[in-house]
Tab-separated table of C-alpha atoms and ligand atoms in Angstrom:
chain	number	residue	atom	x	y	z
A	1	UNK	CA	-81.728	-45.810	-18.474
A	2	UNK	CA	-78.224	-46.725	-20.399
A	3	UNK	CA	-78.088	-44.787	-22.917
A	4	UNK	CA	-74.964	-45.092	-24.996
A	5	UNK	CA	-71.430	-47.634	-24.639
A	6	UNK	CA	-69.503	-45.308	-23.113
A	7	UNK	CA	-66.496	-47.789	-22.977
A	8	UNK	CA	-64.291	-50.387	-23.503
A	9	UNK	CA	-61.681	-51.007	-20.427
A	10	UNK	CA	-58.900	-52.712	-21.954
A	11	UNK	CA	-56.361	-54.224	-19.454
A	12	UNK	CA	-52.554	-53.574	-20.465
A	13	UNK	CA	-49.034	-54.393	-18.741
A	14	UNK	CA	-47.051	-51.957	-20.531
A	15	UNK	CA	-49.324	-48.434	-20.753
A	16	UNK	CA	-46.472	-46.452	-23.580
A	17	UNK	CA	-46.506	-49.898	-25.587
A	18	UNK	CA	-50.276	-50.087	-25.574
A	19	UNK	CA	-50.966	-45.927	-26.395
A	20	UNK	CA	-48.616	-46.652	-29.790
A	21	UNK	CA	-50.165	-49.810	-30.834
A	22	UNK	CA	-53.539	-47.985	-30.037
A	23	UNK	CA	-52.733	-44.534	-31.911
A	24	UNK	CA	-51.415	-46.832	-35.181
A	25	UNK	CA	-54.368	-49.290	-34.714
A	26	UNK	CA	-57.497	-46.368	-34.753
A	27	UNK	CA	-55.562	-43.641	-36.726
A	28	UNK	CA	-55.419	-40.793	-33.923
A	29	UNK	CA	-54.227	-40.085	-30.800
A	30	UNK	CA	-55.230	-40.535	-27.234
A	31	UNK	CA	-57.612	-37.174	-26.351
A	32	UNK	CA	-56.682	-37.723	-22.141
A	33	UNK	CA	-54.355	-39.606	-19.579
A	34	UNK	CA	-55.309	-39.781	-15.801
A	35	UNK	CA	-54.303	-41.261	-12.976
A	36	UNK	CA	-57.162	-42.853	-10.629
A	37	UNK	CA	-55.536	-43.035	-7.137
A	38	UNK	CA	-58.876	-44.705	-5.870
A	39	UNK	CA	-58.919	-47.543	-8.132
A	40	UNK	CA	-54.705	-47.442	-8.486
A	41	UNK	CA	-54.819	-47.224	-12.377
A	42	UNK	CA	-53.122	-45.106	-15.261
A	43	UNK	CA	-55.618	-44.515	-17.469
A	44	UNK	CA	-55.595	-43.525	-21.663
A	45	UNK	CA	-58.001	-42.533	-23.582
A	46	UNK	CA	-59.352	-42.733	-27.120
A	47	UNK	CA	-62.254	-41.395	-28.808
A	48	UNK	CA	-63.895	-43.402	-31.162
A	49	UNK	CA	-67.505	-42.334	-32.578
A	50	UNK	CA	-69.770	-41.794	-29.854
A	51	UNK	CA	-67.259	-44.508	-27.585
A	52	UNK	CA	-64.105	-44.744	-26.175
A	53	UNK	CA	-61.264	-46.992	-25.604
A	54	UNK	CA	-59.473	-47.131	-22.239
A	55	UNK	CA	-56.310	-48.574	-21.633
A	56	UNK	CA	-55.669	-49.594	-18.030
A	57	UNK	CA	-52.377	-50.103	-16.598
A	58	UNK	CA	-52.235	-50.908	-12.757
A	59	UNK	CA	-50.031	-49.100	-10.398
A	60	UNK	CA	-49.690	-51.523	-7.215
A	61	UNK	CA	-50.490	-54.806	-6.368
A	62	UNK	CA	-53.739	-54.395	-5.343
A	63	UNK	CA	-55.270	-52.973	-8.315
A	64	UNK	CA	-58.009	-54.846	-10.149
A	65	UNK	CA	-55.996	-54.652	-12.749
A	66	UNK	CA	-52.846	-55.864	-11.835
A	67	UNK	CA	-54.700	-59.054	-10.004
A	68	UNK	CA	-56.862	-59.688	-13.503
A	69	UNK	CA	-53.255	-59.588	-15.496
A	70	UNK	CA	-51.678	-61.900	-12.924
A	71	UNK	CA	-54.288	-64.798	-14.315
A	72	UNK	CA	-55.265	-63.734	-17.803
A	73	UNK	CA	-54.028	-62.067	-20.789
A	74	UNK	CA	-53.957	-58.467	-21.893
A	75	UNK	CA	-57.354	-57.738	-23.384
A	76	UNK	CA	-60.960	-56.219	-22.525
A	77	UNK	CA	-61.447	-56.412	-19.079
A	78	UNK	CA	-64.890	-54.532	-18.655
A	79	UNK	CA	-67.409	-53.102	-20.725
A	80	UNK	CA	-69.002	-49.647	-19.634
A	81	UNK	CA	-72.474	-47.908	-20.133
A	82	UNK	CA	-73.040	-44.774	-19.877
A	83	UNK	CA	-75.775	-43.900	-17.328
A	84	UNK	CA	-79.066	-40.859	-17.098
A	85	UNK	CA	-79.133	-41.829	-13.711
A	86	UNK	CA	-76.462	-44.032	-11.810
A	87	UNK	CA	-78.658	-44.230	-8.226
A	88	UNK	CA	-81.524	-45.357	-10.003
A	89	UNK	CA	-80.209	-47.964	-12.404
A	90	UNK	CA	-78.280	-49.300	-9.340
A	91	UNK	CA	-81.600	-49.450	-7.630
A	92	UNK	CA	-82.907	-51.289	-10.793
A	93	UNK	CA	-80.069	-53.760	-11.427
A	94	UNK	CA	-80.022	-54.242	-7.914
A	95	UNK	CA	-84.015	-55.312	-7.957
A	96	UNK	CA	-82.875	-57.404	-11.037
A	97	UNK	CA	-80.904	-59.735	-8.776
A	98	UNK	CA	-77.400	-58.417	-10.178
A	99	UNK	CA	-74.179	-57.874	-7.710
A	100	UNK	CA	-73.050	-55.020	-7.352
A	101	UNK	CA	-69.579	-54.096	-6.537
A	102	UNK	CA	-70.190	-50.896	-4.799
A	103	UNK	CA	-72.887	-49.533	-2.090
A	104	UNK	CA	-72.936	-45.934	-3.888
A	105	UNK	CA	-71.374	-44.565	-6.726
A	106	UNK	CA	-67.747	-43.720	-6.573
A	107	UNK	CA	-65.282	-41.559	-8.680
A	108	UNK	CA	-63.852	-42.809	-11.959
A	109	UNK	CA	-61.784	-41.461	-14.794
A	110	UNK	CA	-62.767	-38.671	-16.949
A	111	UNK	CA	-65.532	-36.656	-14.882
A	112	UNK	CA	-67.753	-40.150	-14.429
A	113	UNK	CA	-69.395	-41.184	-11.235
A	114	UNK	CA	-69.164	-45.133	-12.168
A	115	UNK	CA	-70.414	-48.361	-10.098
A	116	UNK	CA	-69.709	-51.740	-10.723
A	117	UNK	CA	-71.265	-54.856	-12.043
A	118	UNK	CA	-69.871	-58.678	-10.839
A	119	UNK	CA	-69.224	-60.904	-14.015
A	120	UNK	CA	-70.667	-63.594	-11.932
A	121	UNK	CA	-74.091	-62.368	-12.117
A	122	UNK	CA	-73.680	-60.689	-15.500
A	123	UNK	CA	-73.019	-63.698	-18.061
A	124	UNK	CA	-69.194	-63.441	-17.095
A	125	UNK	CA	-68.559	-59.726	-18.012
A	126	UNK	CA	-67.641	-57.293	-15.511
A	127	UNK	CA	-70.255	-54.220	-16.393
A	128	UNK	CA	-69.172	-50.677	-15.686
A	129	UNK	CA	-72.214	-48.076	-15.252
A	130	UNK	CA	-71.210	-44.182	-15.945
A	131	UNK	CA	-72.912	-41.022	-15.230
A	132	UNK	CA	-71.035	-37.809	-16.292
A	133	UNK	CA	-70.771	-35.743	-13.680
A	134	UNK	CA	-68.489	-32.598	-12.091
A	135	UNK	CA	-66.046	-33.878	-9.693
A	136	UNK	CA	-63.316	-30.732	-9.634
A	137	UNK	CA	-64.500	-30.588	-5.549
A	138	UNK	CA	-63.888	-34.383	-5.232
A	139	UNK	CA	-60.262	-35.292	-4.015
A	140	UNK	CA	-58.205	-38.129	-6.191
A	141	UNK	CA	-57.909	-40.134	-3.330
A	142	UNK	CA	-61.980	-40.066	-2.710
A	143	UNK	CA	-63.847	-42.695	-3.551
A	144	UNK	CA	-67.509	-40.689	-3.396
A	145	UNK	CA	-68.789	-37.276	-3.065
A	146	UNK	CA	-69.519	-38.148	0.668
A	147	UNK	CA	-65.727	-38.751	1.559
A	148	UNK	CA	-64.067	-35.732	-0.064
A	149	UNK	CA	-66.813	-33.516	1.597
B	217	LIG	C1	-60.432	-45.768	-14.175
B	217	LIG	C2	-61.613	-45.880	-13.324
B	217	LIG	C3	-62.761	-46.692	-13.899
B	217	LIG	C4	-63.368	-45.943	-15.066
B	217	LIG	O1	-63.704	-44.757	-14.848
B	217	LIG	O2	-63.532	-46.434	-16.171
B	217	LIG	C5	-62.319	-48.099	-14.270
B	217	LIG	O3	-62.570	-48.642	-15.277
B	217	LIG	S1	-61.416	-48.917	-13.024
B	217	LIG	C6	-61.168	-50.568	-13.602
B	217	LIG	C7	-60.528	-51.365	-12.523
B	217	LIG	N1	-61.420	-51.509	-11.392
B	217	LIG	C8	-62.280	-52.554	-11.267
B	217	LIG	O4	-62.310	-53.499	-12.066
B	217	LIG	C9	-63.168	-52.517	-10.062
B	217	LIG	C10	-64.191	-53.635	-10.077
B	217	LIG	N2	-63.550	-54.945	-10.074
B	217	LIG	C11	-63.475	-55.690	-8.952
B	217	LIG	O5	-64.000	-55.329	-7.901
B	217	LIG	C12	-62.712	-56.989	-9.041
B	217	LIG	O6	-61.797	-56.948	-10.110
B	217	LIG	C13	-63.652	-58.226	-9.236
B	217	LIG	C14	-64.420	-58.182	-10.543
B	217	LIG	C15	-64.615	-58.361	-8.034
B	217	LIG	C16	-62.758	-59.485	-9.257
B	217	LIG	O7	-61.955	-59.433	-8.121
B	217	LIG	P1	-61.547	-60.754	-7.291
B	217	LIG	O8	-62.779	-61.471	-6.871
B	217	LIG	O9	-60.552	-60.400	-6.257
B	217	LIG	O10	-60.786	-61.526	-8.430
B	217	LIG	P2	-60.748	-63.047	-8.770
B	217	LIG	O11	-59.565	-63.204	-9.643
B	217	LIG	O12	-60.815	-63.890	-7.516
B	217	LIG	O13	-62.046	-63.286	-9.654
B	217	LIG	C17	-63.269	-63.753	-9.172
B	217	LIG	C18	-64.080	-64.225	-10.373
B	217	LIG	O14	-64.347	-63.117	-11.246
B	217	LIG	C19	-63.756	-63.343	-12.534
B	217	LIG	N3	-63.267	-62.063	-13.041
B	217	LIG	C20	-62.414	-61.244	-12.423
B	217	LIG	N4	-62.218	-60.135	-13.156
B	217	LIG	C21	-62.967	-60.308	-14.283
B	217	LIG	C22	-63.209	-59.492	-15.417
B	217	LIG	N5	-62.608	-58.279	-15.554
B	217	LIG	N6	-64.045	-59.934	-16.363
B	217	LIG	C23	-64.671	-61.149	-16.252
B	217	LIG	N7	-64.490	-61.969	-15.162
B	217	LIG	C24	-63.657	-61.526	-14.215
B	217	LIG	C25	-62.667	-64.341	-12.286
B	217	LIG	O15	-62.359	-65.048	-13.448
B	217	LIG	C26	-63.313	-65.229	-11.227
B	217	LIG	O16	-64.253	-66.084	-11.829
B	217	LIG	P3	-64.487	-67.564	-11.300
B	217	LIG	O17	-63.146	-68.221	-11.363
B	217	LIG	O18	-65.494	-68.144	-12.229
B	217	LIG	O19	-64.991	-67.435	-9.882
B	218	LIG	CO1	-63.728	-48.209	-17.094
Protein backbone atom coordinates (compact mmCIF):
# COMPACT_ATOMS: atom_id res chain seq x y z
CA UNK A 1 0.00 0.00 0.00
CA UNK A 2 1.61 3.73 -0.58
CA UNK A 3 1.06 5.33 2.11
CA UNK A 4 2.47 8.82 2.20
CA UNK A 5 4.74 11.15 -0.71
CA UNK A 6 7.77 10.51 0.64
CA UNK A 7 9.53 12.70 -2.07
CA UNK A 8 10.26 14.98 -4.55
CA UNK A 9 13.72 14.19 -6.57
CA UNK A 10 14.70 17.37 -7.93
CA UNK A 11 17.55 17.21 -10.55
CA UNK A 12 20.33 20.02 -10.05
CA UNK A 13 23.80 20.86 -11.87
CA UNK A 14 25.26 22.83 -9.21
CA UNK A 15 24.38 20.89 -5.60
CA UNK A 16 25.89 24.28 -3.09
CA UNK A 17 23.82 26.64 -5.54
CA UNK A 18 20.71 24.53 -5.25
CA UNK A 19 21.00 23.81 -1.03
CA UNK A 20 21.00 27.99 -0.75
CA UNK A 21 18.26 28.67 -3.10
CA UNK A 22 16.48 25.69 -1.28
CA UNK A 23 17.25 26.82 2.48
CA UNK A 24 15.99 30.68 1.39
CA UNK A 25 13.08 29.20 -0.68
CA UNK A 26 11.41 26.77 2.42
CA UNK A 27 12.83 28.78 5.41
CA UNK A 28 15.21 25.99 7.00
CA UNK A 29 17.95 24.05 6.37
CA UNK A 30 18.77 20.77 4.78
CA UNK A 31 18.30 17.93 7.86
CA UNK A 32 20.98 15.28 5.70
CA UNK A 33 23.57 15.03 2.74
CA UNK A 34 24.62 11.55 1.32
CA UNK A 35 26.39 10.25 -1.19
CA UNK A 36 24.75 7.14 -3.16
CA UNK A 37 27.76 5.36 -4.81
CA UNK A 38 25.16 2.85 -6.39
CA UNK A 39 23.14 5.27 -8.19
CA UNK A 40 26.42 7.93 -8.48
CA UNK A 41 24.45 10.88 -6.85
CA UNK A 42 25.04 13.62 -4.06
CA UNK A 43 22.10 13.80 -2.40
CA UNK A 44 20.33 16.88 0.04
CA UNK A 45 17.73 16.79 1.95
CA UNK A 46 14.81 18.85 3.22
CA UNK A 47 12.02 18.21 5.43
CA UNK A 48 8.90 19.60 4.64
CA UNK A 49 5.59 18.40 6.59
CA UNK A 50 5.27 14.84 6.37
CA UNK A 51 7.61 15.12 2.73
CA UNK A 52 10.81 15.86 1.61
CA UNK A 53 12.71 17.56 -1.03
CA UNK A 54 15.80 15.97 -2.60
CA UNK A 55 18.23 17.63 -4.54
CA UNK A 56 20.23 15.40 -6.88
CA UNK A 57 23.46 16.27 -8.28
CA UNK A 58 25.24 13.51 -10.43
CA UNK A 59 28.75 12.49 -9.90
CA UNK A 60 29.88 10.74 -13.34
CA UNK A 61 28.65 10.39 -16.58
CA UNK A 62 26.64 7.63 -16.17
CA UNK A 63 24.36 8.77 -13.58
CA UNK A 64 20.65 9.09 -14.31
CA UNK A 65 21.05 12.24 -13.43
CA UNK A 66 23.69 13.60 -15.27
CA UNK A 67 22.12 11.84 -18.65
CA UNK A 68 18.43 13.52 -17.70
CA UNK A 69 20.40 17.12 -17.32
CA UNK A 70 22.26 16.53 -20.59
CA UNK A 71 18.56 16.82 -22.44
CA UNK A 72 16.36 18.76 -20.06
CA UNK A 73 16.38 21.43 -17.59
CA UNK A 74 16.99 21.49 -13.87
CA UNK A 75 13.71 20.56 -12.24
CA UNK A 76 11.67 17.47 -10.70
CA UNK A 77 12.94 14.52 -12.07
CA UNK A 78 10.92 11.79 -10.07
CA UNK A 79 8.28 11.65 -7.68
CA UNK A 80 8.59 9.07 -4.69
CA UNK A 81 6.05 7.07 -2.48
CA UNK A 82 6.67 5.82 0.39
CA UNK A 83 5.99 2.05 0.61
CA UNK A 84 4.36 -0.72 3.74
CA UNK A 85 5.69 -3.20 1.62
CA UNK A 86 8.13 -2.66 -1.44
CA UNK A 87 8.07 -6.69 -2.65
CA UNK A 88 4.52 -6.66 -2.69
CA UNK A 89 3.60 -3.41 -4.39
CA UNK A 90 6.28 -4.41 -6.97
CA UNK A 91 4.39 -7.61 -7.32
CA UNK A 92 1.19 -5.44 -7.71
CA UNK A 93 2.43 -2.74 -10.11
CA UNK A 94 4.07 -5.37 -11.84
CA UNK A 95 0.48 -7.36 -12.32
CA UNK A 96 -0.77 -3.80 -13.27
CA UNK A 97 1.25 -3.91 -16.49
CA UNK A 98 3.80 -1.11 -15.19
CA UNK A 99 7.81 -1.35 -15.99
CA UNK A 100 9.77 -1.65 -13.62
CA UNK A 101 13.28 -0.53 -13.50
CA UNK A 102 14.62 -3.00 -11.10
CA UNK A 103 14.19 -6.99 -10.50
CA UNK A 104 14.36 -6.44 -6.51
CA UNK A 105 14.63 -3.64 -4.41
CA UNK A 106 17.91 -1.89 -4.13
CA UNK A 107 19.52 0.67 -1.68
CA UNK A 108 18.67 4.36 -1.81
CA UNK A 109 19.35 7.46 0.21
CA UNK A 110 18.33 7.94 3.69
CA UNK A 111 17.73 4.26 5.14
CA UNK A 112 15.09 3.46 2.02
CA UNK A 113 15.03 0.25 0.11
CA UNK A 114 13.55 2.04 -3.22
CA UNK A 115 12.58 0.45 -6.80
CA UNK A 116 11.81 2.14 -9.78
CA UNK A 117 8.94 3.02 -11.99
CA UNK A 118 9.50 3.76 -16.12
CA UNK A 119 7.77 7.15 -17.10
CA UNK A 120 6.81 5.32 -20.17
CA UNK A 121 4.31 3.23 -18.54
CA UNK A 122 3.48 5.73 -15.81
CA UNK A 123 1.82 8.83 -17.74
CA UNK A 124 5.49 10.19 -18.33
CA UNK A 125 6.68 10.41 -14.64
CA UNK A 126 9.41 8.39 -13.42
CA UNK A 127 7.79 6.87 -9.94
CA UNK A 128 10.10 6.11 -7.06
CA UNK A 129 8.64 3.42 -4.44
CA UNK A 130 10.30 3.63 -0.72
CA UNK A 131 10.23 1.35 2.15
CA UNK A 132 12.21 2.51 5.27
CA UNK A 133 14.35 0.12 6.19
CA UNK A 134 17.96 -0.57 8.24
CA UNK A 135 20.74 -0.76 5.88
CA UNK A 136 23.95 0.01 8.42
CA UNK A 137 25.06 -3.92 7.22
CA UNK A 138 24.56 -2.93 3.52
CA UNK A 139 27.83 -1.61 1.79
CA UNK A 140 27.56 1.95 -0.29
CA UNK A 141 28.61 0.33 -3.22
CA UNK A 142 25.63 -2.50 -2.88
CA UNK A 143 22.89 -2.28 -4.77
CA UNK A 144 20.61 -4.96 -2.52
CA UNK A 145 20.78 -6.75 0.67
CA UNK A 146 21.77 -9.90 -1.41
CA UNK A 147 25.11 -8.30 -2.76
CA UNK A 148 26.57 -6.78 0.42
CA UNK A 149 25.85 -10.18 2.20
C1 LIG B 1 19.45 8.75 -4.16
C2 LIG B 1 18.88 7.43 -4.43
C3 LIG B 1 17.41 7.42 -4.83
C4 LIG B 1 16.56 7.82 -3.63
O1 LIG B 1 16.76 7.18 -2.58
O2 LIG B 1 15.73 8.71 -3.66
C5 LIG B 1 17.15 8.29 -6.04
O3 LIG B 1 16.28 9.07 -6.15
S1 LIG B 1 18.26 8.02 -7.36
C6 LIG B 1 17.67 9.00 -8.71
C7 LIG B 1 18.48 8.70 -9.92
N1 LIG B 1 18.28 7.34 -10.35
C8 LIG B 1 17.32 7.00 -11.25
O4 LIG B 1 16.61 7.83 -11.83
C9 LIG B 1 17.21 5.53 -11.55
C10 LIG B 1 16.03 5.22 -12.45
N2 LIG B 1 16.15 5.89 -13.74
C11 LIG B 1 16.55 5.22 -14.84
O5 LIG B 1 16.75 4.01 -14.83
C12 LIG B 1 16.73 6.03 -16.10
O6 LIG B 1 16.95 7.39 -15.79
C13 LIG B 1 15.49 5.94 -17.06
C14 LIG B 1 14.23 6.52 -16.45
C15 LIG B 1 15.26 4.48 -17.50
C16 LIG B 1 15.82 6.76 -18.33
O7 LIG B 1 17.05 6.31 -18.79
P1 LIG B 1 17.39 6.20 -20.36
O8 LIG B 1 16.38 5.34 -21.02
O9 LIG B 1 18.82 5.87 -20.53
O10 LIG B 1 17.21 7.71 -20.75
P2 LIG B 1 16.61 8.36 -22.04
O11 LIG B 1 17.09 9.76 -22.01
O12 LIG B 1 16.92 7.53 -23.27
O13 LIG B 1 15.04 8.37 -21.78
C17 LIG B 1 14.14 7.40 -22.23
C18 LIG B 1 12.74 8.00 -22.13
O14 LIG B 1 12.43 8.27 -20.76
C19 LIG B 1 12.20 9.68 -20.57
N3 LIG B 1 12.74 10.06 -19.26
C20 LIG B 1 13.99 9.86 -18.84
N4 LIG B 1 14.12 10.29 -17.57
C21 LIG B 1 12.90 10.79 -17.23
C22 LIG B 1 12.39 11.36 -16.03
N5 LIG B 1 13.18 11.52 -14.94
N6 LIG B 1 11.10 11.73 -15.99
C23 LIG B 1 10.28 11.57 -17.08
N7 LIG B 1 10.72 11.01 -18.25
C24 LIG B 1 12.00 10.63 -18.29
C25 LIG B 1 12.91 10.34 -21.72
O15 LIG B 1 12.36 11.59 -21.98
C26 LIG B 1 12.64 9.34 -22.84
O16 LIG B 1 11.31 9.48 -23.30
P3 LIG B 1 10.93 9.28 -24.83
O17 LIG B 1 11.79 10.25 -25.57
O18 LIG B 1 9.48 9.57 -24.90
O19 LIG B 1 11.27 7.84 -25.16
CO1 LIG C 1 14.57 9.74 -4.94
Amino acid sequence: MLTNLEHLGLAVRDLSAATALYTRLLGLPPYKTEHVTSEAVDTVFFQVGGSKIELLAGTSPESAITKFLEKKPEGIHHVAFEVDNIVAEMARLRAEGFILLNDEPKRGADNKLVCFVHPRSAGGVLVELCQTADLTDLTDGADTPAEAG
